[in-house]
Amino acid sequence: MRRSTEPNRVVPGDAVLDQLALRHSELLVLLDESAAMNAVARRIREVGGFDMSLVGRVEYDGAMVHRSWLGTQSTALHRLLVPEGHGLGGKSLLQRRPVWVRDYLASSAITHEFDELVAREDLRAMLAVPMIYDGEVLGAVYVGVRGKVSFGEQVVSLVEEAACAASATLVSARRAQIQTRVAVQADRRRKAAELHDSVSPVLFRIGAELRSLRAVTGAECVRARVEELERQVQDVTSMLRSTLAELNEQPPDRHLAVSIQEDCEAFEERTGTPARYVPLAVIPDLGPGRNEALLGVVREALVNVEKHAHASAVVVTVSIVGDTLSVAVADDGCGWSEDRADPAPGHLGLSLAAQRMQRLGGGVVMSANDDGGSTVRAWVPCYAGDRNG
């Protein structure tokens, strides 16, 4: 379901938005761990039509944290820290094999530190399968049923297959993030090398000149040498200013991308909630007006996530389909409801940003995610001329 930011207005380009959403869901899981785990939670729940699914990731000294879920009726198991050997999931990590119980609360095969939390979910039968890749335990997937049932070999095998595929997906997402960091570090090293090669020789000459001045006699000679030193200092200053300007200046197709990345970093630092920018396309030079309008939507959406969503992760993506560029801000928070569907009047900032987008021939929609949370998507036309600079 989608609603426009303007009452009784037909949202243009629904087909394009559907394509963007599909591309977003397919590619995002390969680039972002949070999105990958959300997709895993959805996939394993669908394997057997279970009431609930959970995905946990090993993070702290072998302990696992529940990061994604589907079908829960409370927040009891959300972001729960599970040490190795504790409860059902912790036992599966320790033994590196599937573990299941017909009645969690009555089982003598597991420890019971989490009984109260499981009872709040009204869960009985549960199955946990470790995610293992190349000998490393990455976490575990769970499925649960609100009733006392047994898990047959076929069901366990299906969940194992899903866990195996999930392991490969998580490793791919992790490697993609590492490659991104490596690229950033390589660019920084290149700039450092350029500074060293250009500035260091001049600084060395200045130092040598200063040392030689101690042996110079005569005011005129000293004055001439000082003037030469001033010239060299000006050269160094000019080099530094040029390099700093180059570092600060971005090509037109990176203006929006850099700003979004900085906003995600600021959001994560401010809230402690992971926020990732995942570009699915190279952004053309849209011009200041459209860049600022899209960035305004991103910032307002992040503010709304911070205030209202109670999310554990946020992902911002940029996609291009045809002549339409779309920016999506997706969270895994408390979800979408009628009072959140229209940014006005409850979300004045987002409503004003949407009006600005409409004046540029674009628009904004809010919608529910299939795996929980909600997405704010803004789009604007980008033409062939934009892509050619």
PDB file of C-alpha atoms in Angstrom, residues 167-376:
ATOM      1  CA  SER A 167      25.944 -17.625   5.957  1.00  0.00           C
ATOM      2  CA  ALA A 168      27.203 -17.011   2.422  1.00  0.00           C
ATOM      3  CA  THR A 169      25.052 -13.896   2.117  1.00  0.00           C
ATOM      4  CA  LEU A 170      26.361 -12.435   5.381  1.00  0.00           C
ATOM      5  CA  VAL A 171      29.969 -13.109   4.391  1.00  0.00           C
ATOM      6  CA  SER A 172      29.378 -11.389   1.027  1.00  0.00           C
ATOM      7  CA  ALA A 173      27.891  -8.358   2.772  1.00  0.00           C
ATOM      8  CA  ARG A 174      30.798  -8.214   5.194  1.00  0.00           C
ATOM      9  CA  ARG A 175      33.352  -8.411   2.381  1.00  0.00           C
ATOM     10  CA  ALA A 176      31.577  -5.659   0.447  1.00  0.00           C
ATOM     11  CA  GLN A 177      31.815  -3.375   3.482  1.00  0.00           C
ATOM     12  CA  ILE A 178      35.505  -4.206   3.912  1.00  0.00           C
ATOM     13  CA  GLN A 179      36.189  -3.418   0.252  1.00  0.00           C
ATOM     14  CA  THR A 180      34.500  -0.049   0.666  1.00  0.00           C
ATOM     15  CA  ARG A 181      36.669   0.771   3.670  1.00  0.00           C
ATOM     16  CA  VAL A 182      39.786  -0.357   1.793  1.00  0.00           C
ATOM     17  CA  ALA A 183      38.936   1.951  -1.113  1.00  0.00           C
ATOM     18  CA  VAL A 184      38.547   4.903   1.265  1.00  0.00           C
ATOM     19  CA  GLN A 185      41.831   4.108   2.992  1.00  0.00           C
ATOM     20  CA  ALA A 186      43.613   3.772  -0.363  1.00  0.00           C
ATOM     21  CA  ASP A 187      42.394   7.219  -1.397  1.00  0.00           C
ATOM     22  CA  ARG A 188      43.622   8.680   1.889  1.00  0.00           C
ATOM     23  CA  ARG A 189      47.045   7.065   1.459  1.00  0.00           C
ATOM     24  CA  ARG A 190      47.292   8.482  -2.071  1.00  0.00           C
ATOM     25  CA  LYS A 191      46.580  11.984  -0.783  1.00  0.00           C
ATOM     26  CA  ALA A 192      49.103  11.552   2.027  1.00  0.00           C
ATOM     27  CA  ALA A 193      51.752  10.442  -0.473  1.00  0.00           C
ATOM     28  CA  GLU A 194      51.040  13.451  -2.682  1.00  0.00           C
ATOM     29  CA  LEU A 195      51.417  15.804   0.273  1.00  0.00           C
ATOM     30  CA  HIS A 196      54.649  14.124   1.301  1.00  0.00           C
ATOM     31  CA  ASP A 197      56.145  14.324  -2.188  1.00  0.00           C
ATOM     32  CA  SER A 198      55.177  17.958  -2.754  1.00  0.00           C
ATOM     33  CA  VAL A 199      55.550  19.599   0.641  1.00  0.00           C
ATOM     34  CA  SER A 200      58.362  17.670   2.339  1.00  0.00           C
ATOM     35  CA  PRO A 201      61.144  18.782  -0.071  1.00  0.00           C
ATOM     36  CA  VAL A 202      60.177  22.433   0.351  1.00  0.00           C
ATOM     37  CA  LEU A 203      60.088  22.125   4.135  1.00  0.00           C
ATOM     38  CA  PHE A 204      63.517  20.507   4.023  1.00  0.00           C
ATOM     39  CA  ARG A 205      64.898  23.423   1.988  1.00  0.00           C
ATOM     40  CA  ILE A 206      63.410  25.927   4.406  1.00  0.00           C
ATOM     41  CA  GLY A 207      65.036  24.132   7.330  1.00  0.00           C
ATOM     42  CA  ALA A 208      68.370  24.085   5.552  1.00  0.00           C
ATOM     43  CA  GLU A 209      68.126  27.810   4.789  1.00  0.00           C
ATOM     44  CA  LEU A 210      67.359  28.611   8.422  1.00  0.00           C
ATOM     45  CA  ARG A 211      70.368  26.638   9.599  1.00  0.00           C
ATOM     46  CA  SER A 212      72.637  28.327   7.057  1.00  0.00           C
ATOM     47  CA  LEU A 213      71.539  31.801   8.190  1.00  0.00           C
ATOM     48  CA  ARG A 214      73.540  31.365  11.375  1.00  0.00           C
ATOM     49  CA  ALA A 215      76.734  31.687   9.331  1.00  0.00           C
ATOM     50  CA  VAL A 216      75.600  34.690   7.237  1.00  0.00           C
ATOM     51  CA  THR A 217      76.939  38.153   8.055  1.00  0.00           C
ATOM     52  CA  GLY A 218      75.708  41.444   6.747  1.00  0.00           C
ATOM     53  CA  ALA A 219      72.174  42.814   6.939  1.00  0.00           C
ATOM     54  CA  GLU A 220      71.600  42.829   3.182  1.00  0.00           C
ATOM     55  CA  CYS A 221      72.512  39.174   2.805  1.00  0.00           C
ATOM     56  CA  VAL A 222      70.275  38.184   5.710  1.00  0.00           C
ATOM     57  CA  ARG A 223      67.390  40.203   4.266  1.00  0.00           C
ATOM     58  CA  ALA A 224      67.748  38.509   0.866  1.00  0.00           C
ATOM     59  CA  ARG A 225      67.807  35.071   2.428  1.00  0.00           C
ATOM     60  CA  VAL A 226      64.748  35.882   4.593  1.00  0.00           C
ATOM     61  CA  GLU A 227      62.846  37.052   1.521  1.00  0.00           C
ATOM     62  CA  GLU A 228      63.689  33.754  -0.199  1.00  0.00           C
ATOM     63  CA  LEU A 229      62.421  31.879   2.852  1.00  0.00           C
ATOM     64  CA  GLU A 230      59.171  33.863   2.783  1.00  0.00           C
ATOM     65  CA  ARG A 231      58.706  32.892  -0.864  1.00  0.00           C
ATOM     66  CA  GLN A 232      59.220  29.236  -0.061  1.00  0.00           C
ATOM     67  CA  VAL A 233      56.764  29.421   2.862  1.00  0.00           C
ATOM     68  CA  GLN A 234      54.191  30.938   0.506  1.00  0.00           C
ATOM     69  CA  ASP A 235      54.801  28.058  -1.922  1.00  0.00           C
ATOM     70  CA  VAL A 236      54.157  25.506   0.825  1.00  0.00           C
ATOM     71  CA  THR A 237      51.042  27.357   1.935  1.00  0.00           C
ATOM     72  CA  SER A 238      49.760  27.410  -1.627  1.00  0.00           C
ATOM     73  CA  MET A 239      50.384  23.658  -2.003  1.00  0.00           C
ATOM     74  CA  LEU A 240      48.548  22.893   1.238  1.00  0.00           C
ATOM     75  CA  ARG A 241      45.575  25.064   0.292  1.00  0.00           C
ATOM     76  CA  SER A 242      45.386  23.423  -3.126  1.00  0.00           C
ATOM     77  CA  THR A 243      45.474  19.914  -1.651  1.00  0.00           C
ATOM     78  CA  LEU A 244      42.915  20.722   1.045  1.00  0.00           C
ATOM     79  CA  ALA A 245      40.628  22.269  -1.567  1.00  0.00           C
ATOM     80  CA  GLU A 246      40.959  19.106  -3.663  1.00  0.00           C
ATOM     81  CA  LEU A 247      40.127  16.939  -0.657  1.00  0.00           C
ATOM     82  CA  ASN A 248      37.091  19.054   0.155  1.00  0.00           C
ATOM     83  CA  GLU A 249      35.881  19.458  -3.415  1.00  0.00           C
ATOM     84  CA  GLN A 250      33.953  16.549  -4.871  1.00  0.00           C
ATOM     85  CA  PRO A 251      33.022  15.855  -8.497  1.00  0.00           C
ATOM     86  CA  PRO A 252      29.400  16.804  -9.290  1.00  0.00           C
ATOM     87  CA  ASP A 253      28.290  13.173  -9.317  1.00  0.00           C
ATOM     88  CA  ARG A 254      29.560  12.753  -5.734  1.00  0.00           C
ATOM     89  CA  HIS A 255      28.056  15.835  -4.073  1.00  0.00           C
ATOM     90  CA  LEU A 256      24.836  14.091  -3.043  1.00  0.00           C
ATOM     91  CA  ALA A 257      26.539  10.794  -2.251  1.00  0.00           C
ATOM     92  CA  VAL A 258      29.112  12.419   0.032  1.00  0.00           C
ATOM     93  CA  SER A 259      26.434  14.408   1.872  1.00  0.00           C
ATOM     94  CA  ILE A 260      24.282  11.313   2.408  1.00  0.00           C
ATOM     95  CA  GLN A 261      27.292   9.369   3.702  1.00  0.00           C
ATOM     96  CA  GLU A 262      28.132  12.175   6.128  1.00  0.00           C
ATOM     97  CA  ASP A 263      24.519  12.343   7.335  1.00  0.00           C
ATOM     98  CA  CYS A 264      24.484   8.571   7.924  1.00  0.00           C
ATOM     99  CA  GLU A 265      27.712   8.803   9.912  1.00  0.00           C
ATOM    100  CA  ALA A 266      26.336  11.698  11.973  1.00  0.00           C
ATOM    101  CA  PHE A 267      23.081   9.783  12.614  1.00  0.00           C
ATOM    102  CA  GLU A 268      24.989   6.701  13.788  1.00  0.00           C
ATOM    103  CA  GLU A 269      27.282   8.737  16.027  1.00  0.00           C
ATOM    104  CA  ARG A 270      24.321  10.647  17.483  1.00  0.00           C
ATOM    105  CA  THR A 271      21.965   7.701  18.083  1.00  0.00           C
ATOM    106  CA  GLY A 272      24.164   4.623  18.260  1.00  0.00           C
ATOM    107  CA  THR A 273      21.949   3.014  15.602  1.00  0.00           C
ATOM    108  CA  PRO A 274      23.826   1.651  12.558  1.00  0.00           C
ATOM    109  CA  ALA A 275      23.114   3.681   9.418  1.00  0.00           C
ATOM    110  CA  ARG A 276      24.503   2.597   6.046  1.00  0.00           C
ATOM    111  CA  TYR A 277      24.601   4.334   2.696  1.00  0.00           C
ATOM    112  CA  VAL A 278      24.434   1.850  -0.189  1.00  0.00           C
ATOM    113  CA  PRO A 279      24.682   3.379  -3.693  1.00  0.00           C
ATOM    114  CA  LEU A 280      23.030   1.174  -6.323  1.00  0.00           C
ATOM    115  CA  ALA A 281      23.846   3.643  -9.109  1.00  0.00           C
ATOM    116  CA  VAL A 282      26.268   6.450  -9.968  1.00  0.00           C
ATOM    117  CA  ILE A 283      24.508   9.729  -9.222  1.00  0.00           C
ATOM    118  CA  PRO A 284      24.541  12.155 -12.154  1.00  0.00           C
ATOM    119  CA  ASP A 285      24.982  15.888 -11.730  1.00  0.00           C
ATOM    120  CA  LEU A 286      21.412  16.863 -10.853  1.00  0.00           C
ATOM    121  CA  GLY A 287      22.156  20.490 -10.124  1.00  0.00           C
ATOM    122  CA  PRO A 288      21.931  22.245  -6.724  1.00  0.00           C
ATOM    123  CA  GLY A 289      18.118  22.400  -6.600  1.00  0.00           C
ATOM    124  CA  ARG A 290      17.421  18.699  -6.980  1.00  0.00           C
ATOM    125  CA  ASN A 291      20.443  17.664  -4.906  1.00  0.00           C
ATOM    126  CA  GLU A 292      19.318  19.834  -1.989  1.00  0.00           C
ATOM    127  CA  ALA A 293      15.707  18.674  -2.268  1.00  0.00           C
ATOM    128  CA  LEU A 294      16.676  14.992  -2.138  1.00  0.00           C
ATOM    129  CA  LEU A 295      19.092  15.604   0.710  1.00  0.00           C
ATOM    130  CA  GLY A 296      16.330  17.436   2.591  1.00  0.00           C
ATOM    131  CA  VAL A 297      14.100  14.356   2.385  1.00  0.00           C
ATOM    132  CA  VAL A 298      16.923  12.103   3.600  1.00  0.00           C
ATOM    133  CA  ARG A 299      17.610  14.333   6.591  1.00  0.00           C
ATOM    134  CA  GLU A 300      13.964  14.642   7.586  1.00  0.00           C
ATOM    135  CA  ALA A 301      13.483  10.886   7.216  1.00  0.00           C
ATOM    136  CA  LEU A 302      16.480  10.208   9.454  1.00  0.00           C
ATOM    137  CA  VAL A 303      15.113  12.624  12.066  1.00  0.00           C
ATOM    138  CA  ASN A 304      11.772  10.793  12.007  1.00  0.00           C
ATOM    139  CA  VAL A 305      13.520   7.438  12.424  1.00  0.00           C
ATOM    140  CA  GLU A 306      15.417   8.834  15.388  1.00  0.00           C
ATOM    141  CA  LYS A 307      12.264  10.199  17.038  1.00  0.00           C
ATOM    142  CA  HIS A 308       9.647   7.580  16.260  1.00  0.00           C
ATOM    143  CA  ALA A 309      10.869   4.309  14.723  1.00  0.00           C
ATOM    144  CA  HIS A 310      12.853   2.653  17.561  1.00  0.00           C
ATOM    145  CA  ALA A 311      14.910   1.032  14.806  1.00  0.00           C
ATOM    146  CA  SER A 312      18.023  -1.116  15.154  1.00  0.00           C
ATOM    147  CA  ALA A 313      19.317  -0.280  11.665  1.00  0.00           C
ATOM    148  CA  VAL A 314      18.791   2.214   8.842  1.00  0.00           C
ATOM    149  CA  VAL A 315      19.818   1.873   5.202  1.00  0.00           C
ATOM    150  CA  VAL A 316      19.832   4.710   2.654  1.00  0.00           C
ATOM    151  CA  THR A 317      20.007   3.712  -1.006  1.00  0.00           C
ATOM    152  CA  VAL A 318      20.156   5.552  -4.324  1.00  0.00           C
ATOM    153  CA  SER A 319      18.816   3.893  -7.493  1.00  0.00           C
ATOM    154  CA  ILE A 320      18.145   4.906 -11.082  1.00  0.00           C
ATOM    155  CA  VAL A 321      15.513   3.283 -13.299  1.00  0.00           C
ATOM    156  CA  GLY A 322      14.941   4.871 -16.680  1.00  0.00           C
ATOM    157  CA  ASP A 323      14.975   8.635 -16.220  1.00  0.00           C
ATOM    158  CA  THR A 324      14.047   8.551 -12.537  1.00  0.00           C
ATOM    159  CA  LEU A 325      16.469   8.759  -9.629  1.00  0.00           C
ATOM    160  CA  SER A 326      15.175   7.495  -6.294  1.00  0.00           C
ATOM    161  CA  VAL A 327      16.535   7.845  -2.772  1.00  0.00           C
ATOM    162  CA  ALA A 328      15.112   5.441  -0.165  1.00  0.00           C
ATOM    163  CA  VAL A 329      15.524   5.595   3.626  1.00  0.00           C
ATOM    164  CA  ALA A 330      14.520   2.208   5.074  1.00  0.00           C
ATOM    165  CA  ASP A 331      14.375   1.314   8.785  1.00  0.00           C
ATOM    166  CA  ASP A 332      13.536  -1.885  10.664  1.00  0.00           C
ATOM    167  CA  GLY A 333      11.651  -0.115  13.434  1.00  0.00           C
ATOM    168  CA  CYS A 334       8.122  -0.227  14.786  1.00  0.00           C
ATOM    169  CA  GLY A 335       6.577  -0.175  11.330  1.00  0.00           C
ATOM    170  CA  TRP A 336       4.118   1.799   9.287  1.00  0.00           C
ATOM    171  CA  SER A 337       0.574   2.809  10.195  1.00  0.00           C
ATOM    172  CA  GLU A 338      -2.081   5.137   8.875  1.00  0.00           C
ATOM    173  CA  ASP A 339      -0.959   7.994  11.091  1.00  0.00           C
ATOM    174  CA  ARG A 340       2.561   7.679   9.646  1.00  0.00           C
ATOM    175  CA  ALA A 341       1.513   7.296   6.026  1.00  0.00           C
ATOM    176  CA  ASP A 342       1.072  10.990   5.342  1.00  0.00           C
ATOM    177  CA  PRO A 343       3.883  13.247   6.556  1.00  0.00           C
ATOM    178  CA  ALA A 344       1.405  16.075   7.212  1.00  0.00           C
ATOM    179  CA  PRO A 345       0.541  17.252   9.786  1.00  0.00           C
ATOM    180  CA  GLY A 346       2.519  14.993  12.134  1.00  0.00           C
ATOM    181  CA  HIS A 347       5.722  15.248  10.101  1.00  0.00           C
ATOM    182  CA  LEU A 348       5.831  18.892   9.075  1.00  0.00           C
ATOM    183  CA  GLY A 349       9.476  18.841   8.043  1.00  0.00           C
ATOM    184  CA  LEU A 350       8.981  15.871   5.757  1.00  0.00           C
ATOM    185  CA  SER A 351       5.795  17.393   4.362  1.00  0.00           C
ATOM    186  CA  LEU A 352       7.629  20.605   3.440  1.00  0.00           C
ATOM    187  CA  ALA A 353      10.439  18.583   1.867  1.00  0.00           C
ATOM    188  CA  ALA A 354       7.846  16.645  -0.147  1.00  0.00           C
ATOM    189  CA  GLN A 355       6.294  19.860  -1.435  1.00  0.00           C
ATOM    190  CA  ARG A 356       9.691  20.973  -2.630  1.00  0.00           C
ATOM    191  CA  MET A 357      10.148  17.645  -4.438  1.00  0.00           C
ATOM    192  CA  GLN A 358       6.772  18.064  -6.154  1.00  0.00           C
ATOM    193  CA  ARG A 359       7.773  21.496  -7.473  1.00  0.00           C
ATOM    194  CA  LEU A 360      10.765  19.797  -9.122  1.00  0.00           C
ATOM    195  CA  GLY A 361       8.572  17.186 -10.800  1.00  0.00           C
ATOM    196  CA  GLY A 362       9.252  14.471  -8.227  1.00  0.00           C
ATOM    197  CA  GLY A 363       7.527  13.238  -5.094  1.00  0.00           C
ATOM    198  CA  VAL A 364       7.717  11.356  -1.829  1.00  0.00           C
ATOM    199  CA  VAL A 365       5.926   8.259  -0.511  1.00  0.00           C
ATOM    200  CA  MET A 366       6.009   6.371   2.788  1.00  0.00           C
ATOM    201  CA  SER A 367       5.286   2.654   2.823  1.00  0.00           C
ATOM    202  CA  ALA A 368       5.580  -0.416   5.021  1.00  0.00           C
ATOM    203  CA  ASN A 369       8.398  -2.893   4.506  1.00  0.00           C
ATOM    204  CA  ASP A 370       7.485  -6.529   4.019  1.00  0.00           C
ATOM    205  CA  ASP A 371       9.917  -7.525   6.757  1.00  0.00           C
ATOM    206  CA  GLY A 372       8.952  -4.780   9.226  1.00  0.00           C
ATOM    207  CA  GLY A 373       9.771  -1.103   9.559  1.00  0.00           C
ATOM    208  CA  SER A 374       9.017   1.484   6.929  1.00  0.00           C
ATOM    209  CA  THR A 375      10.598   3.261   3.970  1.00  0.00           C
ATOM    210  CA  VAL A 376      10.547   6.883   2.862  1.00  0.00           C
TER     211      VAL A 376
END
